[in-house]
Amino acid sequence: METSLIKEKIKDVLISVLDHNNFEMTDDLTAKDVDGWDSLSHMMIISKIEEMFNIKFKLRDLNKLKNMGSLVQVIQSKL
Amino acid sequence: MVFNSFGFLAFIIPVVLLYWIFFRKSSRLQNIMLLLSSIAFYIIGDWRFFVLLAISTLINFYLGISIHNQKNDKKKSLTLRLGVILNIGLLLYFKYFNFFITEFSELLNIAGLQSLDTLNIILPLGISFYTFQLLGYLIDVYNEEVEANHSLLEFSVFVLFFPKILSGPIERATNLLPQLQKVKEFKYEVFVDGLRQILWGLFAKVVIAENCAALVDSVYVDYESQPGSTLLIGAFFYAIQLYADFSGYSNMAIGVAKLFGIHLMRNFSTPFFSVNIADYWRGWHISLTTWMMDYVFTPLSFMLRKYGRQGLIISIVATFILVGFWHGANWTFVVYGLLHGLYFIPLVYSGKMNKSNDELNGLIPSAIGLIKMLGLFLLIVLTDIFFRAPDLSDAFKYFEILFSASLFKRPDIMIGSTTNFTLLFMSIYFAVEWIHKKKSHDFEISKAPLVVRWASYVTIFIAILVFGRSSETFIYFQF
């Protein structure tokens, strides 16, 4: 799947969980930059992304997630 | 050996001088000096468990390497499990064995069977702190967050480094190990900042915490015969005592480490200036909270991610029960943790966990921010009763009296000149914290004019001499 399409889908997930779209989907976007993306909503976002792409994360994958770029990479590696 | 003793002063001065004069050439030499002084420090504190600490360090050192070298994923995970069982097993034995035996015996009694005997177990110095540090290290190596350390010297200093061995901060390999691998250079500003932080911690401990302790002890010793209003005052002073005691200790520990050019992680960041419970825990015992978040909450909430909010709530409550239980084998701590976990529930539903609050920004807080802050503080004061009470029945009794009609009676406490001075110093203490709430620590006054700095040092020094009370222990040493 193309990176831009993956990002588009992630964006949909974020909007559905966080209820707003006040963020730019750049590679260096981090959770801190997005209002409401906290340690609590994080797992909901992760779970929704798994559903959306029909993939399964491992706990160790989560440690690799530093920003949007790395999230896209991890998802891509699982498709 | 406590930091606020002349014994420690006699220990630290020669160690610092030797370190910077004869051992400054290489990181190896510096580490040798740090290790020798740390061993001496621990043995002076309590020689009986040094062997346990040494063996524990050695085993974890080889476990780390073994996890790192293992190519087979299954064996890697098996080695990690072995490490976790070993470390937790030791902690369970020394800290919780008698608790479980007593509880189990009661069950046997109910069933009409003979009860079991408890053992006479002494808690090894610092075990709760170094066990968690070692566990974190093994998990980090397993997750490839850090490389396994291959130098026994560096690793031993990582575990034993004396400023933090007794009561933390619970350090992380990612922060401390890289610092031990480099030569530490003497930096005047860092050294002076360390001294400043020690002075501030000492002030918090011997002036604030110890004077509060005297009041609190006088309330708790026969709380049953006091009116509710006195108990409320006692609970208030205990919340302050607990904070000043442990944050004071932490500031001293971090300050002492700076004298060696080593930066330990921050352990407290003005927790009372918070508007919700999540905010409070971001500032309270940070090294334990972040440890629990990373190694307990995250895996748990990941496991339960399918259950949405309910999954999150279960994860939070379970994590905080563990935070409570970490403090000791007593139901009071379990209730303390449980309550804190429950306080998160409204936040989960409002979705305001990490929302940055600007209600307390600036020198003057907004009215709504102030109300929230005071409300939260009252909640903390009341919850801390579980932390202080010897057992649950005492805690409940304390609450019963506190919330009786006698809450509106005149409090019985002696408002003497000491209490007045304690209140005055507390106000100064929190005012200084308020002004520095965005700084790297509460007494970061390096940019203040020379006159202000020296006037502060002299004032604090005199306050310590005149109003300080000596104490041989810290609340957190028992954990």
GROMACS .gro file of C-alpha atoms in nm, chain B:
model
  479
   80MET     CA    1   2.390   0.689   5.655
   81VAL     CA    2   2.141   0.967   5.589
   82PHE     CA    3   2.234   1.270   5.379
   83ASN     CA    4   2.140   1.505   5.666
   84SER     CA    5   2.410   1.378   5.902
   85PHE     CA    6   2.762   1.482   5.992
   86GLY     CA    7   2.869   1.127   5.914
   87PHE     CA    8   2.765   1.180   5.554
   88LEU     CA    9   2.946   1.512   5.540
   89ALA     CA   10   3.263   1.339   5.661
   90PHE     CA   11   3.213   1.075   5.394
   91ILE     CA   12   3.125   1.290   5.095
   92ILE     CA   13   3.394   1.559   5.120
   93PRO     CA   14   3.696   1.326   5.084
   94VAL     CA   15   3.515   1.115   4.822
   95VAL     CA   16   3.441   1.419   4.604
   96LEU     CA   17   3.793   1.554   4.643
   97LEU     CA   18   3.957   1.221   4.557
   98TYR     CA   19   3.724   1.176   4.261
   99TRP     CA   20   3.808   1.509   4.102
  100ILE     CA   21   4.177   1.517   4.196
  101PHE     CA   22   4.307   1.163   4.148
  102PHE     CA   23   4.041   0.980   3.950
  103ARG     CA   24   3.946   1.231   3.681
  104LYS     CA   25   4.164   1.101   3.398
  105SER     CA   26   3.936   0.832   3.255
  106SER     CA   27   3.580   0.705   3.291
  107ARG     CA   28   3.728   0.376   3.415
  108LEU     CA   29   3.909   0.546   3.702
  109GLN     CA   30   3.602   0.753   3.783
  110ASN     CA   31   3.386   0.441   3.787
  111ILE     CA   32   3.632   0.263   4.016
  112MET     CA   33   3.609   0.549   4.262
  113LEU     CA   34   3.229   0.558   4.237
  114LEU     CA   35   3.206   0.184   4.291
  115LEU     CA   36   3.441   0.180   4.591
  116SER     CA   37   3.263   0.468   4.760
  117SER     CA   38   2.924   0.312   4.683
  118ILE     CA   39   3.028  -0.020   4.836
  119ALA     CA   40   3.157   0.163   5.144
  120PHE     CA   41   2.835   0.364   5.167
  121TYR     CA   42   2.617   0.054   5.150
  122ILE     CA   43   2.825  -0.142   5.398
  123ILE     CA   44   2.825   0.146   5.647
  124GLY     CA   45   2.446   0.160   5.606
  125ASP     CA   46   2.383  -0.210   5.655
  126TRP     CA   47   2.656  -0.462   5.584
  127ARG     CA   48   2.429  -0.767   5.623
  128PHE     CA   49   2.276  -0.748   5.280
  129PHE     CA   50   2.572  -0.635   5.078
  130VAL     CA   51   2.636  -0.991   4.960
  131LEU     CA   52   2.277  -1.016   4.839
  132LEU     CA   53   2.315  -0.691   4.647
  133ALA     CA   54   2.646  -0.806   4.497
  134ILE     CA   55   2.507  -1.143   4.385
  135SER     CA   56   2.195  -0.977   4.248
  136THR     CA   57   2.409  -0.734   4.048
  137LEU     CA   58   2.626  -1.013   3.913
  138ILE     CA   59   2.334  -1.236   3.810
  139ASN     CA   60   2.153  -0.951   3.637
  140PHE     CA   61   2.470  -0.848   3.458
  141TYR     CA   62   2.502  -1.195   3.302
  142LEU     CA   63   2.127  -1.223   3.240
  143GLY     CA   64   2.141  -0.898   3.042
  144ILE     CA   65   2.424  -1.029   2.824
  145SER     CA   66   2.250  -1.361   2.783
  146ILE     CA   67   1.923  -1.196   2.670
  147HIS     CA   68   2.121  -0.980   2.428
  148ASN     CA   69   2.321  -1.271   2.279
  149GLN     CA   70   2.030  -1.510   2.245
  150LYS     CA   71   1.928  -1.537   1.880
  151ASN     CA   72   1.636  -1.768   1.938
  152ASP     CA   73   1.328  -1.559   2.028
  153LYS     CA   74   1.179  -1.823   2.254
  154LYS     CA   75   1.497  -1.864   2.456
  155LYS     CA   76   1.537  -1.488   2.472
  156SER     CA   77   1.195  -1.452   2.625
  157LEU     CA   78   1.261  -1.747   2.857
  158THR     CA   79   1.579  -1.583   2.987
  159LEU     CA   80   1.388  -1.261   3.050
  160ARG     CA   81   1.121  -1.453   3.239
  161LEU     CA   82   1.386  -1.620   3.450
  162GLY     CA   83   1.527  -1.277   3.535
  163VAL     CA   84   1.186  -1.136   3.621
  164ILE     CA   85   1.104  -1.433   3.845
  165LEU     CA   86   1.440  -1.411   4.022
  166ASN     CA   87   1.416  -1.040   4.093
  167ILE     CA   88   1.048  -1.039   4.187
  168GLY     CA   89   1.103  -1.356   4.389
  169LEU     CA   90   1.369  -1.190   4.604
  170LEU     CA   91   1.149  -0.886   4.656
  171LEU     CA   92   0.846  -1.100   4.740
  172TYR     CA   93   1.045  -1.302   4.990
  173PHE     CA   94   1.200  -1.010   5.174
  174LYS     CA   95   0.914  -0.767   5.156
  175TYR     CA   96   0.591  -0.961   5.127
  176PHE     CA   97   0.651  -1.313   5.268
  177ASN     CA   98   0.518  -1.239   5.616
  178PHE     CA   99   0.222  -1.048   5.476
  179PHE     CA  100   0.110  -1.343   5.266
  180ILE     CA  101   0.176  -1.588   5.549
  181THR     CA  102  -0.035  -1.383   5.790
  182GLU     CA  103  -0.320  -1.351   5.541
  183PHE     CA  104  -0.300  -1.719   5.451
  184SER     CA  105  -0.294  -1.817   5.820
  185GLU     CA  106  -0.616  -1.626   5.876
  186LEU     CA  107  -0.777  -1.825   5.598
  187LEU     CA  108  -0.649  -2.147   5.756
  188ASN     CA  109  -0.787  -2.032   6.091
  189ILE     CA  110  -1.127  -1.973   5.940
  190ALA     CA  111  -1.111  -2.323   5.794
  191GLY     CA  112  -1.019  -2.451   6.141
  192LEU     CA  113  -0.664  -2.547   6.050
  193GLN     CA  114  -0.342  -2.461   6.228
  194SER     CA  115  -0.189  -2.131   6.126
  195LEU     CA  116   0.162  -2.084   5.990
  196ASP     CA  117   0.446  -1.901   6.158
  197THR     CA  118   0.593  -1.587   6.014
  198LEU     CA  119   0.968  -1.551   5.975
  199ASN     CA  120   1.186  -1.284   6.120
  200ILE     CA  121   1.281  -1.113   5.795
  201ILE     CA  122   1.465  -0.784   5.774
  202LEU     CA  123   1.416  -0.573   5.464
  203PRO     CA  124   1.746  -0.531   5.277
  204LEU     CA  125   1.836  -0.166   5.229
  205GLY     CA  126   1.707  -0.022   4.902
  206ILE     CA  127   1.576  -0.354   4.767
  207SER     CA  128   1.248  -0.213   4.629
  208PHE     CA  129   1.445   0.049   4.439
  209TYR     CA  130   1.729  -0.156   4.297
  210THR     CA  131   1.504  -0.451   4.209
  211PHE     CA  132   1.289  -0.225   3.994
  212GLN     CA  133   1.594  -0.071   3.832
  213LEU     CA  134   1.728  -0.416   3.744
  214LEU     CA  135   1.392  -0.536   3.615
  215GLY     CA  136   1.364  -0.229   3.393
  216TYR     CA  137   1.714  -0.294   3.262
  217LEU     CA  138   1.640  -0.656   3.165
  218ILE     CA  139   1.313  -0.561   2.993
  219ASP     CA  140   1.486  -0.277   2.806
  220VAL     CA  141   1.757  -0.513   2.684
  221TYR     CA  142   1.491  -0.760   2.574
  222ASN     CA  143   1.302  -0.485   2.388
  223GLU     CA  144   1.628  -0.365   2.233
  224GLU     CA  145   1.581  -0.025   2.391
  225VAL     CA  146   1.933  -0.051   2.531
  226GLU     CA  147   2.235  -0.264   2.451
  227ALA     CA  148   2.332  -0.512   2.719
  228ASN     CA  149   2.619  -0.368   2.915
  229HIS     CA  150   2.940  -0.569   2.887
  230SER     CA  151   3.144  -0.396   3.155
  231LEU     CA  152   3.091  -0.535   3.502
  232LEU     CA  153   3.246  -0.219   3.645
  233GLU     CA  154   3.000   0.014   3.468
  234PHE     CA  155   2.708  -0.211   3.544
  235SER     CA  156   2.795  -0.229   3.914
  236VAL     CA  157   2.809   0.149   3.938
  237PHE     CA  158   2.475   0.163   3.751
  238VAL     CA  159   2.321  -0.051   4.026
  239LEU     CA  160   2.511   0.062   4.335
  240PHE     CA  161   2.570   0.434   4.271
  241PHE     CA  162   2.531   0.552   4.629
  242PRO     CA  163   2.327   0.875   4.595
  243LYS     CA  164   2.032   0.671   4.467
  244ILE     CA  165   2.077   0.323   4.617
  245LEU     CA  166   1.866   0.377   4.930
  246SER     CA  167   1.554   0.544   4.791
  247GLY     CA  168   1.595   0.618   4.423
  248PRO     CA  169   1.530   0.784   4.184
  249ILE     CA  170   1.474   0.445   4.018
  250GLU     CA  171   1.713   0.502   3.732
  251ARG     CA  172   1.685   0.386   3.374
  252ALA     CA  173   1.965   0.229   3.177
  253THR     CA  174   1.901   0.471   2.892
  254ASN     CA  175   1.978   0.766   3.117
  255LEU     CA  176   2.249   0.644   3.352
  256LEU     CA  177   2.461   0.393   3.160
  257PRO     CA  178   2.569   0.630   2.879
  258GLN     CA  179   2.687   0.876   3.145
  259LEU     CA  180   2.903   0.608   3.306
  260GLN     CA  181   3.064   0.530   2.972
  261LYS     CA  182   3.201   0.881   2.926
  262VAL     CA  183   3.456   1.081   3.119
  263LYS     CA  184   3.277   1.320   3.349
  264GLU     CA  185   3.428   1.664   3.326
  265PHE     CA  186   3.424   1.903   3.615
  266LYS     CA  187   3.177   2.181   3.543
  267TYR     CA  188   3.157   2.455   3.799
  268GLU     CA  189   2.791   2.541   3.721
  269VAL     CA  190   2.679   2.178   3.759
  270PHE     CA  191   2.873   2.140   4.084
  271VAL     CA  192   2.725   2.457   4.233
  272ASP     CA  193   2.378   2.361   4.112
  273GLY     CA  194   2.422   2.029   4.293
  274LEU     CA  195   2.513   2.207   4.615
  275ARG     CA  196   2.213   2.433   4.575
  276GLN     CA  197   1.983   2.138   4.526
  277ILE     CA  198   2.129   1.965   4.834
  278LEU     CA  199   2.069   2.279   5.041
  279TRP     CA  200   1.710   2.300   4.921
  280GLY     CA  201   1.649   1.932   4.990
  281LEU     CA  202   1.803   1.964   5.334
  282PHE     CA  203   1.577   2.260   5.410
  283ALA     CA  204   1.271   2.061   5.298
  284LYS     CA  205   1.373   1.764   5.509
  285VAL     CA  206   1.492   1.908   5.838
  286VAL     CA  207   1.287   2.227   5.854
  287ILE     CA  208   0.959   2.144   5.677
  288ALA     CA  209   0.921   1.765   5.698
  289GLU     CA  210   1.059   1.721   6.049
  290ASN     CA  211   0.860   2.006   6.202
  291CYS     CA  212   0.545   1.875   6.033
  292ALA     CA  213   0.631   1.527   6.160
  293ALA     CA  214   0.636   1.646   6.519
  294LEU     CA  215   0.285   1.787   6.477
  295VAL     CA  216   0.155   1.486   6.287
  296ASP     CA  217   0.292   1.240   6.541
  297SER     CA  218   0.127   1.429   6.824
  298VAL     CA  219  -0.207   1.401   6.643
  299TYR     CA  220  -0.178   1.036   6.541
  300VAL     CA  221  -0.053   0.912   6.877
  301ASP     CA  222  -0.397   0.950   7.037
  302TYR     CA  223  -0.618   1.050   6.748
  303GLU     CA  224  -0.918   0.880   6.907
  304SER     CA  225  -0.942   1.146   7.176
  305GLN     CA  226  -0.910   1.442   6.939
  306PRO     CA  227  -1.183   1.634   6.758
  307GLY     CA  228  -1.229   1.596   6.381
  308SER     CA  229  -1.088   1.943   6.320
  309THR     CA  230  -0.755   1.841   6.477
  310LEU     CA  231  -0.747   1.526   6.265
  311LEU     CA  232  -0.800   1.733   5.951
  312ILE     CA  233  -0.506   1.953   6.049
  313GLY     CA  234  -0.300   1.642   6.124
  314ALA     CA  235  -0.384   1.498   5.781
  315PHE     CA  236  -0.293   1.828   5.618
  316PHE     CA  237   0.048   1.841   5.784
  317TYR     CA  238   0.112   1.478   5.697
  318ALA     CA  239   0.057   1.542   5.325
  319ILE     CA  240   0.312   1.823   5.347
  320GLN     CA  241   0.550   1.609   5.555
  321LEU     CA  242   0.539   1.318   5.310
  322TYR     CA  243   0.607   1.547   5.018
  323ALA     CA  244   0.885   1.748   5.184
  324ASP     CA  245   1.046   1.431   5.318
  325PHE     CA  246   1.064   1.241   4.992
  326SER     CA  247   1.110   1.530   4.751
  327GLY     CA  248   1.372   1.668   4.992
  328TYR     CA  249   1.551   1.334   4.992
  329SER     CA  250   1.528   1.320   4.611
  330ASN     CA  251   1.668   1.670   4.571
  331MET     CA  252   1.959   1.577   4.794
  332ALA     CA  253   2.021   1.254   4.602
  333ILE     CA  254   2.013   1.433   4.268
  334GLY     CA  255   2.230   1.713   4.407
  335VAL     CA  256   2.490   1.470   4.543
  336ALA     CA  257   2.503   1.293   4.205
  337LYS     CA  258   2.569   1.629   4.037
  338LEU     CA  259   2.880   1.670   4.253
  339PHE     CA  260   3.017   1.378   4.048
  340GLY     CA  261   2.896   1.524   3.718
  341ILE     CA  262   2.613   1.272   3.695
  342HIS     CA  263   2.254   1.370   3.618
  343LEU     CA  264   1.990   1.151   3.778
  344MET     CA  265   1.631   1.175   3.663
  345ARG     CA  266   1.393   1.422   3.823
  346ASN     CA  267   1.172   1.259   4.085
  347PHE     CA  268   0.927   1.536   4.177
  348SER     CA  269   0.794   1.821   3.974
  349THR     CA  270   0.564   2.038   4.186
  350PRO     CA  271   0.285   1.777   4.217
  351PHE     CA  272   0.065   1.994   4.437
  352PHE     CA  273   0.036   2.250   4.158
  353SER     CA  274  -0.189   2.021   3.958
  354VAL     CA  275  -0.548   2.050   3.847
  355ASN     CA  276  -0.623   1.680   3.801
  356ILE     CA  277  -0.499   1.345   3.925
  357ALA     CA  278  -0.305   1.259   3.606
  358ASP     CA  279  -0.120   1.586   3.640
  359TYR     CA  280  -0.045   1.510   4.002
  360TRP     CA  281   0.110   1.172   3.921
  361ARG     CA  282   0.317   1.325   3.643
  362GLY     CA  283   0.487   1.522   3.921
  363TRP     CA  284   0.486   1.272   4.212
  364HIS     CA  285   0.761   1.009   4.248
  365ILE     CA  286   0.817   1.035   3.873
  366SER     CA  287   1.075   0.757   3.855
  367LEU     CA  288   0.828   0.506   4.001
  368THR     CA  289   0.526   0.633   3.807
  369THR     CA  290   0.701   0.628   3.471
  370TRP     CA  291   0.842   0.283   3.553
  371MET     CA  292   0.492   0.155   3.625
  372MET     CA  293   0.356   0.324   3.312
  373ASP     CA  294   0.620   0.166   3.088
  374TYR     CA  295   0.643  -0.182   3.236
  375VAL     CA  296   0.296  -0.243   3.379
  376PHE     CA  297   0.036  -0.005   3.239
  377THR     CA  298   0.147  -0.014   2.874
  378PRO     CA  299   0.162  -0.396   2.839
  379LEU     CA  300  -0.163  -0.432   3.034
  380SER     CA  301  -0.356  -0.172   2.837
  381PHE     CA  302  -0.211  -0.320   2.517
  382MET     CA  303  -0.345  -0.659   2.618
  383LEU     CA  304  -0.685  -0.510   2.698
  384ARG     CA  305  -0.701  -0.270   2.403
  385LYS     CA  306  -1.000  -0.446   2.252
  386TYR     CA  307  -1.210  -0.345   2.551
  387GLY     CA  308  -1.185   0.028   2.490
  388ARG     CA  309  -1.242   0.250   2.791
  389GLN     CA  310  -1.319  -0.039   3.026
  390GLY     CA  311  -0.987  -0.196   2.936
  391LEU     CA  312  -0.812   0.130   3.012
  392ILE     CA  313  -0.981   0.170   3.345
  393ILE     CA  314  -0.891  -0.183   3.450
  394SER     CA  315  -0.531  -0.120   3.345
  395ILE     CA  316  -0.509   0.207   3.536
  396VAL     CA  317  -0.665   0.072   3.854
  397ALA     CA  318  -0.448  -0.241   3.847
  398THR     CA  319  -0.136  -0.031   3.789
  399PHE     CA  320  -0.214   0.197   4.080
  400ILE     CA  321  -0.296  -0.089   4.314
  401LEU     CA  322   0.053  -0.212   4.233
  402VAL     CA  323   0.197   0.137   4.289
  403GLY     CA  324   0.035   0.130   4.632
  404PHE     CA  325   0.146  -0.223   4.715
  405TRP     CA  326   0.502  -0.144   4.611
  406HIS     CA  327   0.523   0.077   4.922
  407GLY     CA  328   0.479  -0.213   5.154
  408ALA     CA  329   0.298  -0.522   5.264
  409ASN     CA  330  -0.002  -0.354   5.419
  410TRP     CA  331  -0.364  -0.327   5.308
  411THR     CA  332  -0.347   0.047   5.372
  412PHE     CA  333  -0.116   0.085   5.072
  413VAL     CA  334  -0.342  -0.129   4.856
  414VAL     CA  335  -0.638   0.096   4.940
  415TYR     CA  336  -0.422   0.403   4.881
  416GLY     CA  337  -0.334   0.277   4.532
  417LEU     CA  338  -0.687   0.161   4.456
  418LEU     CA  339  -0.831   0.503   4.543
  419HIS     CA  340  -0.579   0.682   4.324
  420GLY     CA  341  -0.665   0.445   4.039
  421LEU     CA  342  -1.035   0.517   4.085
  422TYR     CA  343  -0.976   0.894   4.078
  423PHE     CA  344  -0.870   0.852   3.714
  424ILE     CA  345  -1.211   0.725   3.602
  425PRO     CA  346  -1.376   1.067   3.550
  426LEU     CA  347  -1.068   1.174   3.353
  427VAL     CA  348  -1.090   0.872   3.124
  428TYR     CA  349  -1.452   0.955   3.049
  429SER     CA  350  -1.389   1.324   2.996
  430GLY     CA  351  -1.089   1.248   2.771
  431LYS     CA  352  -0.879   1.513   2.939
  432MET     CA  353  -0.584   1.299   3.047
  433ASN     CA  354  -0.301   1.476   2.875
  434LYS     CA  355  -0.470   1.800   2.788
  435SER     CA  356  -0.218   2.064   2.870
  436ASN     CA  357  -0.376   2.288   3.126
  437ASP     CA  358  -0.289   2.652   3.122
  438GLU     CA  359  -0.501   2.727   3.425
  439LEU     CA  360  -0.195   2.739   3.647
  440ASN     CA  361   0.041   2.904   3.405
  441GLY     CA  362   0.180   3.243   3.487
  442LEU     CA  363   0.248   3.393   3.825
  443ILE     CA  364  -0.118   3.434   3.917
  444PRO     CA  365  -0.340   3.131   3.853
  445SER     CA  366  -0.692   3.160   3.718
  446ALA     CA  367  -0.973   3.133   3.975
  447ILE     CA  368  -1.097   2.807   3.827
  448GLY     CA  369  -0.741   2.668   3.825
  449LEU     CA  370  -0.698   2.761   4.190
  450ILE     CA  371  -1.027   2.594   4.289
  451LYS     CA  372  -0.935   2.275   4.104
  452MET     CA  373  -0.588   2.276   4.258
  453LEU     CA  374  -0.719   2.317   4.613
  454GLY     CA  375  -0.988   2.054   4.556
  455LEU     CA  376  -0.731   1.805   4.432
  456PHE     CA  377  -0.502   1.889   4.723
  457LEU     CA  378  -0.781   1.816   4.972
  458LEU     CA  379  -0.839   1.482   4.802
  459ILE     CA  380  -0.465   1.401   4.833
  460VAL     CA  381  -0.462   1.507   5.199
  461LEU     CA  382  -0.752   1.272   5.277
  462THR     CA  383  -0.612   0.982   5.075
  463ASP     CA  384  -0.274   1.015   5.248
  464ILE     CA  385  -0.447   0.911   5.571
  465PHE     CA  386  -0.428   0.556   5.436
  466PHE     CA  387  -0.058   0.607   5.374
  467ARG     CA  388   0.008   0.713   5.732
  468ALA     CA  389  -0.232   0.497   5.933
  469PRO     CA  390  -0.076   0.181   6.082
  470ASP     CA  391  -0.361  -0.035   5.955
  471LEU     CA  392  -0.699  -0.018   5.785
  472SER     CA  393  -0.910  -0.016   6.099
  473ASP     CA  394  -0.714   0.284   6.229
  474ALA     CA  395  -0.759   0.460   5.895
  475PHE     CA  396  -1.134   0.405   5.895
  476LYS     CA  397  -1.160   0.516   6.256
  477TYR     CA  398  -0.960   0.828   6.173
  478PHE     CA  399  -1.206   0.906   5.893
  479GLU     CA  400  -1.503   0.839   6.117
  480ILE     CA  401  -1.386   1.094   6.373
  481LEU     CA  402  -1.272   1.339   6.108
  482PHE     CA  403  -1.615   1.348   5.946
  483SER     CA  404  -1.809   1.367   6.272
  484ALA     CA  405  -1.968   1.680   6.415
  485SER     CA  406  -1.642   1.751   6.600
  486LEU     CA  407  -1.499   1.865   6.267
  487PHE     CA  408  -1.653   2.201   6.351
  488LYS     CA  409  -1.505   2.218   6.702
  489ARG     CA  410  -1.202   2.426   6.785
  490PRO     CA  411  -0.893   2.221   6.700
  491ASP     CA  412  -0.690   2.098   6.996
  492ILE     CA  413  -0.352   2.158   6.843
  493MET     CA  414  -0.102   2.373   7.028
  494ILE     CA  415  -0.039   2.669   6.802
  495GLY     CA  416   0.296   2.761   6.946
  496SER     CA  417   0.575   2.960   6.789
  497THR     CA  418   0.718   2.645   6.622
  498THR     CA  419   0.391   2.586   6.438
  499ASN     CA  420   0.387   2.947   6.328
  500PHE     CA  421   0.742   2.924   6.199
  501THR     CA  422   0.663   2.593   6.028
  502LEU     CA  423   0.372   2.758   5.851
  503LEU     CA  424   0.588   3.055   5.757
  504PHE     CA  425   0.863   2.831   5.612
  505MET     CA  426   0.605   2.618   5.433
  506SER     CA  427   0.467   2.930   5.267
  507ILE     CA  428   0.815   3.037   5.160
  508TYR     CA  429   0.890   2.685   5.039
  509PHE     CA  430   0.581   2.660   4.821
  510ALA     CA  431   0.619   3.018   4.699
  511VAL     CA  432   0.971   2.938   4.577
  512GLU     CA  433   0.839   2.622   4.410
  513TRP     CA  434   0.562   2.818   4.247
  514ILE     CA  435   0.804   3.072   4.101
  515HIS     CA  436   1.031   2.794   3.972
  516LYS     CA  437   0.763   2.556   3.853
  517LYS     CA  438   0.892   2.563   3.497
  518LYS     CA  439   1.260   2.525   3.594
  519SER     CA  440   1.467   2.206   3.600
  520HIS     CA  441   1.435   2.194   3.979
  521ASP     CA  442   1.262   2.393   4.253
  522PHE     CA  443   1.565   2.595   4.355
  523GLU     CA  444   1.722   2.670   4.020
  524ILE     CA  445   1.827   3.027   4.097
  525SER     CA  446   2.148   3.035   3.893
  526LYS     CA  447   2.018   3.333   3.693
  527ALA     CA  448   1.917   3.538   3.998
  528PRO     CA  449   2.135   3.837   4.095
  529LEU     CA  450   2.431   3.759   4.321
  530VAL     CA  451   2.279   3.938   4.620
  531VAL     CA  452   1.952   3.744   4.592
  532ARG     CA  453   2.134   3.412   4.561
  533TRP     CA  454   2.356   3.465   4.863
  534ALA     CA  455   2.076   3.614   5.071
  535SER     CA  456   1.877   3.296   4.994
  536TYR     CA  457   2.162   3.064   5.087
  537VAL     CA  458   2.229   3.243   5.415
  538THR     CA  459   1.860   3.256   5.508
  539ILE     CA  460   1.809   2.887   5.436
  540PHE     CA  461   2.126   2.798   5.621
  541ILE     CA  462   2.019   2.991   5.930
  542ALA     CA  463   1.668   2.839   5.909
  543ILE     CA  464   1.825   2.493   5.903
  544LEU     CA  465   2.049   2.570   6.202
  545VAL     CA  466   1.779   2.733   6.411
  546PHE     CA  467   1.461   2.547   6.317
  547GLY     CA  468   1.591   2.223   6.173
  548ARG     CA  469   1.528   1.901   6.358
  549SER     CA  470   1.764   1.612   6.328
  550SER     CA  471   1.635   1.283   6.202
  551GLU     CA  472   1.799   0.952   6.136
  552THR     CA  473   1.559   0.832   5.875
  553PHE     CA  474   1.336   0.915   5.579
  554ILE     CA  475   0.983   0.786   5.526
  555TYR     CA  476   1.082   0.613   5.204
  556PHE     CA  477   1.370   0.417   5.361
  557GLN     CA  478   1.117   0.165   5.491
  558PHE     CA  479   0.996   0.084   5.140
   0.00000   0.00000   0.00000
